[in-house]
CSV table of C-alpha atoms in Angstrom, one decimal:
chain,number,residue,atom,x,y,z
A,1,UNK,CA,74.0,90.2,84.9
A,2,UNK,CA,75.5,93.0,82.8
A,3,UNK,CA,79.0,92.4,81.4
A,4,UNK,CA,81.6,95.1,81.3
A,5,UNK,CA,84.4,94.9,78.7
A,6,UNK,CA,87.8,93.9,79.9
A,7,UNK,CA,90.9,95.2,78.1
A,8,UNK,CA,92.4,91.8,77.9
A,9,UNK,CA,89.3,90.3,76.1
A,10,UNK,CA,90.5,91.7,72.7
A,11,UNK,CA,93.9,90.0,73.0
A,12,UNK,CA,92.3,86.7,74.1
A,13,UNK,CA,90.0,86.7,71.0
A,14,UNK,CA,92.9,87.0,68.6
A,15,UNK,CA,94.2,83.6,70.0
A,16,UNK,CA,90.9,81.7,69.7
A,17,UNK,CA,91.7,80.5,66.2
A,18,UNK,CA,95.2,79.2,67.2
A,19,UNK,CA,95.8,75.6,68.3
A,20,UNK,CA,97.5,76.5,71.6
A,21,UNK,CA,95.7,76.2,74.9
A,22,UNK,CA,94.8,79.5,76.5
A,23,UNK,CA,95.4,80.0,80.2
A,24,UNK,CA,93.8,83.0,82.1
A,25,UNK,CA,95.5,83.3,85.4
A,26,UNK,CA,94.5,85.6,88.3
A,27,UNK,CA,93.2,85.9,91.8
A,28,UNK,CA,89.7,84.8,92.7
A,29,UNK,CA,87.0,87.3,92.2
A,30,UNK,CA,88.9,89.3,89.5
A,31,UNK,CA,86.4,88.2,86.8
A,32,UNK,CA,88.0,85.1,85.1
A,33,UNK,CA,84.6,83.2,85.1
A,34,UNK,CA,82.7,86.2,83.9
A,35,UNK,CA,85.2,86.8,81.1
A,36,UNK,CA,85.1,83.1,80.1
A,37,UNK,CA,81.2,83.0,80.0
A,38,UNK,CA,81.2,86.2,78.0
A,39,UNK,CA,83.5,84.4,75.5
A,40,UNK,CA,81.1,81.5,75.6
A,41,UNK,CA,78.1,83.8,74.9
A,42,UNK,CA,79.5,84.7,71.5
A,43,UNK,CA,79.7,80.9,70.5
A,44,UNK,CA,76.8,78.6,69.8
A,45,UNK,CA,75.8,76.1,72.5
A,46,UNK,CA,76.9,73.2,70.3
A,47,UNK,CA,80.5,74.7,70.2
A,48,UNK,CA,80.8,74.9,74.0
A,49,UNK,CA,81.8,72.7,76.9
A,50,UNK,CA,82.2,74.3,80.4
A,51,UNK,CA,83.6,72.6,83.4
A,52,UNK,CA,84.2,73.9,86.9
A,53,UNK,CA,86.8,71.8,88.7
A,54,UNK,CA,85.4,72.9,92.1
A,55,UNK,CA,82.6,70.5,91.2
A,56,UNK,CA,83.9,67.0,92.3
A,57,UNK,CA,82.4,65.2,89.4
A,58,UNK,CA,84.2,67.2,86.8
A,59,UNK,CA,87.5,66.9,88.8
A,60,UNK,CA,87.1,63.2,88.9
A,61,UNK,CA,86.6,63.1,85.1
A,62,UNK,CA,89.7,65.3,84.4
A,63,UNK,CA,91.8,63.0,86.8
A,64,UNK,CA,90.6,59.8,85.3
A,65,UNK,CA,93.0,60.0,82.5
A,66,UNK,CA,93.3,60.9,78.8
A,67,UNK,CA,91.2,57.9,77.4
A,68,UNK,CA,88.3,58.5,79.7
A,69,UNK,CA,88.4,62.2,78.9
A,70,UNK,CA,88.3,61.4,75.1
A,71,UNK,CA,85.4,59.0,75.7
A,72,UNK,CA,83.6,61.8,77.5
A,73,UNK,CA,84.2,64.3,74.6
A,74,UNK,CA,83.0,61.8,72.0
A,75,UNK,CA,79.9,61.3,74.0
A,76,UNK,CA,79.2,65.0,74.3
A,77,UNK,CA,80.1,65.8,70.7
A,78,UNK,CA,78.4,62.7,69.1
A,79,UNK,CA,75.8,64.8,67.2
A,80,UNK,CA,77.9,67.7,66.2
A,81,UNK,CA,80.9,68.0,64.0
A,82,UNK,CA,81.7,71.6,65.0
A,83,UNK,CA,85.0,72.5,66.6
A,84,UNK,CA,84.4,72.4,70.4
A,85,UNK,CA,85.7,75.1,72.7
A,86,UNK,CA,86.4,73.6,76.1
A,87,UNK,CA,86.3,76.0,79.0
A,88,UNK,CA,87.7,74.8,82.3
A,89,UNK,CA,87.6,76.7,85.5
A,90,UNK,CA,90.2,76.5,88.4
A,91,UNK,CA,92.5,74.0,86.5
A,92,UNK,CA,95.1,74.1,89.4
A,93,UNK,CA,92.8,71.5,91.1
A,94,UNK,CA,93.6,68.8,88.4
A,95,UNK,CA,96.3,66.4,89.4
A,96,UNK,CA,98.2,66.3,86.1
A,97,UNK,CA,96.5,68.6,83.6
A,98,UNK,CA,99.7,69.2,81.6
A,99,UNK,CA,99.8,65.7,80.1
A,100,UNK,CA,96.2,66.0,79.1
A,101,UNK,CA,96.6,69.4,77.5
A,102,UNK,CA,99.7,68.4,75.8
A,103,UNK,CA,98.1,65.3,74.2
A,104,UNK,CA,95.1,67.2,73.2
A,105,UNK,CA,96.9,70.2,71.5
A,106,UNK,CA,99.3,67.7,69.8
A,107,UNK,CA,96.6,65.4,68.4
A,108,UNK,CA,93.3,67.2,68.5
A,109,UNK,CA,93.7,70.9,68.1
A,110,UNK,CA,91.6,70.8,65.0
A,111,UNK,CA,88.6,69.5,67.0
A,112,UNK,CA,89.1,71.1,70.4
A,113,UNK,CA,90.2,74.5,71.7
A,114,UNK,CA,91.0,74.8,75.4
A,115,UNK,CA,90.5,77.9,77.4
A,116,UNK,CA,91.5,77.4,81.1
A,117,UNK,CA,91.5,79.7,84.3
A,118,UNK,CA,93.4,79.2,87.3
A,119,UNK,CA,94.1,81.2,90.6
A,120,UNK,CA,97.4,79.7,91.6
A,121,UNK,CA,100.2,80.6,89.1
A,122,UNK,CA,102.8,78.6,91.1
A,123,UNK,CA,100.9,75.3,90.9
A,124,UNK,CA,100.0,75.9,87.4
A,125,UNK,CA,103.4,76.9,86.1
A,126,UNK,CA,105.0,73.9,88.0
A,127,UNK,CA,103.0,71.7,85.5
A,128,UNK,CA,103.9,73.7,82.5
A,129,UNK,CA,107.6,72.8,82.6
A,130,UNK,CA,108.8,71.5,79.2
A,131,UNK,CA,105.7,69.7,78.3
A,132,UNK,CA,103.7,72.6,77.3
A,133,UNK,CA,106.3,74.7,75.5
A,134,UNK,CA,104.8,75.8,72.3
A,135,UNK,CA,101.4,74.6,73.4
A,136,UNK,CA,100.0,77.4,75.6
A,137,UNK,CA,99.4,81.1,75.6
A,138,UNK,CA,99.2,82.8,79.0
A,139,UNK,CA,97.1,85.8,80.0
A,140,UNK,CA,97.1,87.3,83.4
A,141,UNK,CA,93.8,88.9,84.5
A,142,UNK,CA,94.2,91.5,87.4
A,143,UNK,CA,91.6,93.5,89.3
A,144,UNK,CA,90.3,96.4,87.1
A,145,UNK,CA,92.7,99.2,86.0
A,146,UNK,CA,91.4,102.8,86.2
A,147,UNK,CA,90.0,102.7,82.6
A,148,UNK,CA,88.0,99.6,83.3
A,149,UNK,CA,86.9,101.0,86.7
A,150,UNK,CA,85.4,104.0,84.8
A,151,UNK,CA,83.6,101.5,82.5
A,152,UNK,CA,82.2,99.7,85.5
A,153,UNK,CA,81.1,103.1,86.9
A,154,UNK,CA,79.1,103.8,83.7
A,155,UNK,CA,81.5,106.5,82.7
A,156,UNK,CA,82.0,105.2,79.2
A,157,UNK,CA,83.0,108.6,77.8
A,158,UNK,CA,85.9,109.1,80.3
A,159,UNK,CA,87.0,105.4,79.7
A,160,UNK,CA,87.1,105.9,75.9
A,161,UNK,CA,89.3,109.0,76.3
A,162,UNK,CA,91.6,107.2,78.9
A,163,UNK,CA,92.1,104.2,76.7
A,164,UNK,CA,93.5,106.4,73.9
A,165,UNK,CA,96.0,108.3,76.2
A,166,UNK,CA,99.7,107.7,76.1
A,167,UNK,CA,100.5,108.9,79.7
A,168,UNK,CA,104.0,109.7,78.9
A,169,UNK,CA,103.3,112.0,75.9
A,170,UNK,CA,100.4,114.2,77.1
A,171,UNK,CA,100.9,118.0,76.6
A,172,UNK,CA,97.4,119.0,77.6
A,173,UNK,CA,94.6,117.6,79.9
A,174,UNK,CA,92.0,115.8,77.7
A,175,UNK,CA,89.8,115.6,80.6
A,176,UNK,CA,90.2,119.0,82.0
A,177,UNK,CA,86.4,119.8,81.5
A,178,UNK,CA,85.6,116.9,83.9
A,179,UNK,CA,88.5,117.1,86.2
A,180,UNK,CA,86.5,117.2,89.5
A,181,UNK,CA,84.4,114.1,88.3
A,182,UNK,CA,87.6,112.2,87.3
A,183,UNK,CA,89.2,113.0,90.6
A,184,UNK,CA,86.2,111.8,92.7
A,185,UNK,CA,86.1,108.5,90.7
A,186,UNK,CA,89.8,108.1,91.0
A,187,UNK,CA,89.6,108.7,94.8
A,188,UNK,CA,87.1,105.9,95.2
A,189,UNK,CA,89.3,103.6,93.1
A,190,UNK,CA,92.2,104.5,95.3
A,191,UNK,CA,90.5,103.4,98.5
A,192,UNK,CA,88.4,100.4,97.4
A,193,UNK,CA,90.4,99.1,94.6
A,194,UNK,CA,89.3,97.3,91.4
A,195,UNK,CA,87.8,93.9,92.5
A,196,UNK,CA,84.7,93.9,90.2
A,197,UNK,CA,82.2,92.8,92.8
A,198,UNK,CA,83.2,95.5,95.3
A,199,UNK,CA,83.2,98.1,92.5
A,200,UNK,CA,79.6,97.4,91.6
A,201,UNK,CA,78.3,98.0,95.2
A,202,UNK,CA,76.9,101.3,95.7
A,203,UNK,CA,77.3,101.7,99.5
A,204,UNK,CA,80.6,102.0,101.3
A,205,UNK,CA,79.7,99.3,103.9
A,206,UNK,CA,78.8,96.9,101.0
A,207,UNK,CA,82.2,97.5,99.3
A,208,UNK,CA,83.9,96.7,102.6
A,209,UNK,CA,81.8,93.6,103.2
A,210,UNK,CA,82.9,92.2,99.7
A,211,UNK,CA,86.5,93.0,100.4
A,212,UNK,CA,86.5,91.4,103.8
A,213,UNK,CA,84.9,88.3,102.2
A,214,UNK,CA,87.7,88.1,99.6
A,215,UNK,CA,90.2,88.4,102.4
A,216,UNK,CA,88.7,85.9,104.7
A,217,UNK,CA,87.8,83.4,102.1
A,218,UNK,CA,90.5,83.6,99.6
A,219,UNK,CA,93.6,84.9,101.4
A,220,UNK,CA,93.0,83.4,104.9
A,221,UNK,CA,91.5,80.1,103.8
A,222,UNK,CA,92.0,79.2,100.1
A,223,UNK,CA,95.6,80.2,99.6
A,224,UNK,CA,96.5,78.7,103.0
A,225,UNK,CA,94.9,75.4,102.0
A,226,UNK,CA,96.2,75.3,98.4
A,227,UNK,CA,99.8,75.7,99.6
A,228,UNK,CA,99.5,73.8,102.8
A,229,UNK,CA,100.4,76.6,105.1
A,230,UNK,CA,100.1,75.2,108.5
A,231,UNK,CA,100.9,78.1,110.8
A,232,UNK,CA,97.7,79.9,110.7
A,233,UNK,CA,98.3,82.7,113.1
A,234,UNK,CA,101.7,83.5,111.8
A,235,UNK,CA,100.5,83.5,108.2
A,236,UNK,CA,97.6,86.0,109.1
A,237,UNK,CA,100.1,88.1,111.0
A,238,UNK,CA,102.5,88.1,108.1
A,239,UNK,CA,100.0,89.4,105.5
A,240,UNK,CA,99.0,92.2,107.7
A,241,UNK,CA,102.6,93.2,108.3
A,242,UNK,CA,103.2,93.2,104.5
A,243,UNK,CA,100.2,95.6,104.2
A,244,UNK,CA,101.8,97.9,106.7
A,245,UNK,CA,105.3,97.6,104.9
A,246,UNK,CA,103.7,98.5,101.5
A,247,UNK,CA,106.4,100.0,99.3
A,248,UNK,CA,109.1,99.5,101.8
A,249,UNK,CA,112.2,97.3,101.4
A,250,UNK,CA,111.6,94.0,103.0
A,251,UNK,CA,113.9,93.2,105.9
A,252,UNK,CA,113.5,89.4,106.0
A,253,UNK,CA,115.0,89.0,109.4
A,254,UNK,CA,112.7,91.6,110.8
A,255,UNK,CA,109.7,89.9,109.1
A,256,UNK,CA,110.7,86.5,110.4
A,257,UNK,CA,111.1,87.8,114.0
A,258,UNK,CA,107.7,89.7,114.0
A,259,UNK,CA,105.7,86.9,112.2
A,260,UNK,CA,107.4,84.2,114.4
A,261,UNK,CA,108.3,82.3,111.2
A,262,UNK,CA,111.6,80.7,110.3
A,263,UNK,CA,113.2,82.2,107.2
A,264,UNK,CA,112.4,79.1,105.1
A,265,UNK,CA,108.7,79.2,106.0
A,266,UNK,CA,108.6,82.9,105.6
A,267,UNK,CA,109.9,82.8,102.0
A,268,UNK,CA,107.4,79.9,101.3
A,269,UNK,CA,104.5,81.9,102.7
A,270,UNK,CA,105.6,85.0,100.7
A,271,UNK,CA,105.8,82.9,97.5
A,272,UNK,CA,102.3,81.6,98.1
A,273,UNK,CA,101.0,85.2,98.4
A,274,UNK,CA,102.8,86.1,95.2
A,275,UNK,CA,101.6,83.1,93.4
A,276,UNK,CA,98.1,83.7,94.5
A,277,UNK,CA,98.2,87.3,92.9
A,278,UNK,CA,97.9,89.0,96.3
A,279,UNK,CA,101.3,90.7,96.4
A,280,UNK,CA,104.2,91.2,94.1
A,281,UNK,CA,107.8,91.7,94.9
A,282,UNK,CA,109.9,94.0,92.7
A,283,UNK,CA,113.7,93.9,92.7
A,284,UNK,CA,116.2,96.8,92.5
A,285,UNK,CA,117.2,98.0,89.1
A,286,UNK,CA,120.9,97.9,88.4
A,287,UNK,CA,123.4,97.8,85.4
A,288,UNK,CA,126.4,96.5,87.2
A,289,UNK,CA,127.1,99.8,89.1
A,290,UNK,CA,128.8,99.1,92.4
A,291,UNK,CA,126.8,101.8,94.1
A,292,UNK,CA,123.4,100.3,93.5
A,293,UNK,CA,121.6,97.7,95.6
A,294,UNK,CA,121.0,94.3,93.9
A,295,UNK,CA,119.0,92.0,96.1
A,296,UNK,CA,116.5,93.6,98.6
A,297,UNK,CA,113.0,93.5,97.1
A,298,UNK,CA,110.0,95.9,97.8
A,299,UNK,CA,106.5,94.5,98.3
A,300,UNK,CA,103.3,95.9,96.8
A,301,UNK,CA,99.8,94.6,96.7
A,302,UNK,CA,98.0,93.9,93.5
A,303,UNK,CA,94.9,95.9,94.7
A,304,UNK,CA,94.6,98.9,97.0
A,305,UNK,CA,91.3,97.7,98.3
A,306,UNK,CA,92.8,94.4,99.6
A,307,UNK,CA,95.7,96.3,101.2
A,308,UNK,CA,93.3,98.8,102.9
A,309,UNK,CA,91.1,96.0,104.1
A,310,UNK,CA,93.9,94.1,105.7
A,311,UNK,CA,94.9,97.2,107.7
A,312,UNK,CA,91.1,98.0,108.2
A,313,UNK,CA,91.4,101.6,107.0
A,314,UNK,CA,88.9,102.9,104.4
A,315,UNK,CA,89.2,106.5,105.4
A,316,UNK,CA,89.4,109.2,102.8
A,317,UNK,CA,92.9,110.2,101.7
A,318,UNK,CA,92.4,113.7,103.1
A,319,UNK,CA,92.6,112.2,106.7
A,320,UNK,CA,95.3,109.6,106.2
A,321,UNK,CA,98.9,109.5,107.2
A,322,UNK,CA,99.6,106.6,104.6
A,323,UNK,CA,98.3,108.5,101.5
A,324,UNK,CA,101.8,108.4,100.0
A,325,UNK,CA,102.0,104.6,100.3
A,326,UNK,CA,98.4,104.4,98.9
A,327,UNK,CA,99.4,106.5,95.8
A,328,UNK,CA,102.6,104.4,95.3
A,329,UNK,CA,100.8,101.1,95.5
A,330,UNK,CA,98.2,102.4,93.0
A,331,UNK,CA,101.1,103.4,90.6
A,332,UNK,CA,102.5,100.0,91.0
A,333,UNK,CA,99.0,98.2,90.4
A,334,UNK,CA,98.6,100.3,87.2
A,335,UNK,CA,102.0,99.5,85.9
A,336,UNK,CA,102.0,95.9,86.7
A,337,UNK,CA,98.7,95.5,84.7
A,338,UNK,CA,100.7,96.7,81.7
A,339,UNK,CA,103.7,94.4,82.1
A,340,UNK,CA,104.3,91.6,79.5
A,341,UNK,CA,107.4,89.9,78.1
A,342,UNK,CA,108.7,93.2,76.6
A,343,UNK,CA,108.4,95.2,79.8
A,344,UNK,CA,110.1,95.1,83.3
A,345,UNK,CA,109.3,96.9,86.5
A,346,UNK,CA,111.9,97.6,89.2
A,347,UNK,CA,112.8,100.3,91.7
A,348,UNK,CA,116.3,102.0,92.1
A,349,UNK,CA,118.2,102.8,95.3
A,350,UNK,CA,121.8,103.4,95.8
A,351,UNK,CA,123.9,102.6,98.9
A,352,UNK,CA,123.7,106.2,99.7
A,353,UNK,CA,119.9,105.8,100.0
A,354,UNK,CA,119.0,107.8,96.9
A,355,UNK,CA,115.8,106.1,95.7
A,356,UNK,CA,113.4,106.3,92.8
A,357,UNK,CA,110.0,104.5,93.2
A,358,UNK,CA,109.7,102.8,89.8
A,359,UNK,CA,112.0,102.2,86.9
A,360,UNK,CA,109.8,101.1,84.0
A,361,UNK,CA,111.6,99.4,81.1
A,362,UNK,CA,109.5,99.0,77.9
A,363,UNK,CA,111.4,97.4,75.0
A,364,UNK,CA,114.3,100.0,74.5
A,365,UNK,CA,112.8,102.7,76.6
A,366,UNK,CA,113.6,103.5,80.1
A,367,UNK,CA,111.3,105.6,82.4
A,368,UNK,CA,112.1,106.8,85.9
A,369,UNK,CA,108.9,107.5,87.9
A,370,UNK,CA,108.7,109.3,91.2
A,371,UNK,CA,105.6,109.2,93.3
A,372,UNK,CA,104.9,112.3,95.4
A,373,UNK,CA,101.4,113.2,96.9
A,374,UNK,CA,101.8,116.9,97.2
A,375,UNK,CA,105.4,117.9,96.6
A,376,UNK,CA,107.8,118.2,93.7
A,377,UNK,CA,110.3,115.5,93.3
A,378,UNK,CA,113.8,116.0,94.5
A,379,UNK,CA,117.3,115.3,93.2
A,380,UNK,CA,117.0,111.7,92.9
A,381,UNK,CA,115.6,111.7,89.2
A,382,UNK,CA,118.7,114.0,88.2
A,383,UNK,CA,121.0,111.6,89.9
A,384,UNK,CA,119.4,108.6,87.9
A,385,UNK,CA,119.7,110.4,84.7
A,386,UNK,CA,123.2,111.3,85.2
A,387,UNK,CA,123.9,107.5,85.2
A,388,UNK,CA,121.4,106.5,82.6
A,389,UNK,CA,121.2,109.3,80.1
A,390,UNK,CA,118.7,107.6,77.9
A,391,UNK,CA,116.1,107.5,80.7
A,392,UNK,CA,112.9,109.8,80.7
A,393,UNK,CA,111.9,111.0,84.1
A,394,UNK,CA,108.4,111.8,85.4
A,395,UNK,CA,106.8,113.0,88.6
A,396,UNK,CA,103.4,111.5,89.5
A,397,UNK,CA,101.7,113.9,91.8
A,398,UNK,CA,99.1,116.6,92.4
A,399,UNK,CA,101.6,119.5,92.9
A,400,UNK,CA,101.7,120.7,89.3
A,401,UNK,CA,99.5,121.2,86.4
A,402,UNK,CA,99.7,118.6,83.6
A,403,UNK,CA,101.2,121.0,81.0
A,404,UNK,CA,104.3,121.5,83.3
A,405,UNK,CA,107.3,119.5,82.2
A,406,UNK,CA,107.5,115.8,82.9
A,407,UNK,CA,104.4,115.5,85.1
A,408,UNK,CA,101.7,112.8,85.1
A,409,UNK,CA,98.3,113.2,86.8
A,410,UNK,CA,97.9,109.8,88.8
A,411,UNK,CA,94.6,108.8,87.2
A,412,UNK,CA,96.0,109.1,83.8
A,413,UNK,CA,98.8,106.5,84.4
A,414,UNK,CA,97.1,103.7,82.5
């Protein structure tokens, strides 16, 4: 099967020579195994050991303890003195991997390099605690961003141009000669999202089938099983409610009533979905101003395709009443894929209900971003700047040409 470059791959390769264990975290079907196997393809067979912990034999071995694992490695490496790169898929199934990884990094990093994947950030991070401080490097792999999507659609020229764009500094449209093509590609991405297997399907019905399979097997089964979510009907109803409420402030009392879940269970179920890389909550932005909200989060989906699958609506945006929500969720998904320790994503809302969709903090820069499908942003951006004079404000919409002040074409938000 052809491999398409993922942007995170370059950063991972930079860490391969370091002693720390590498963790690649993300939802199922986002391409973690494909990425790991591509990394393996650039090594010699003697340097590689691959273990999938969904295989009971591998899981038993990992759970047997450090001594047995060392005996196994000695057996596997008896004829070769090369450094071994150990790739382990779905590490969250291991009972106590943190002790194993800590010991191996502390005592055998000259002989073994660990690259591990997992699809449950909560379970994995619980085991990190203090024992793996300084012994791990974490990467989060999401569904494709728009640049990667273009690469998967064999539009390398467009992808090459997009990857060099600074969305916040464009003065002219670098893809103006292919604007219709870019728009058509982007519209597909907006509806079906960036899960690689769905992207690679040519027919609409096949894309839908792949997304339905992800929803049924991963969201409705795996996540429920991993987190021991016992109230099946309530959980299924909750995730569909969250899809409807995309981009809205979450009223937990209303959600509890409509999903028939107690508040504690509701919070546990939402944490499970967030840990499984299905949704993400973003909190209000505030700098100790009494007029700003400080608690109520908003909910977004990591991928538009999953969200549209949950509400069973794959209609073109031209005929949809929720296209504003789709655009807003797209902007969120693009921004969250760029978030690291130096960035932060929030929204802004005052007690007077003045609101800005996204406040993007990147090191010492502050950007206020308004999402508008077909209209110019209102007064809220000016209100925000009056309180935060260092902020730059942008409208993300189709209502203006790119050369007009402070405007971003949605497909260029990468």
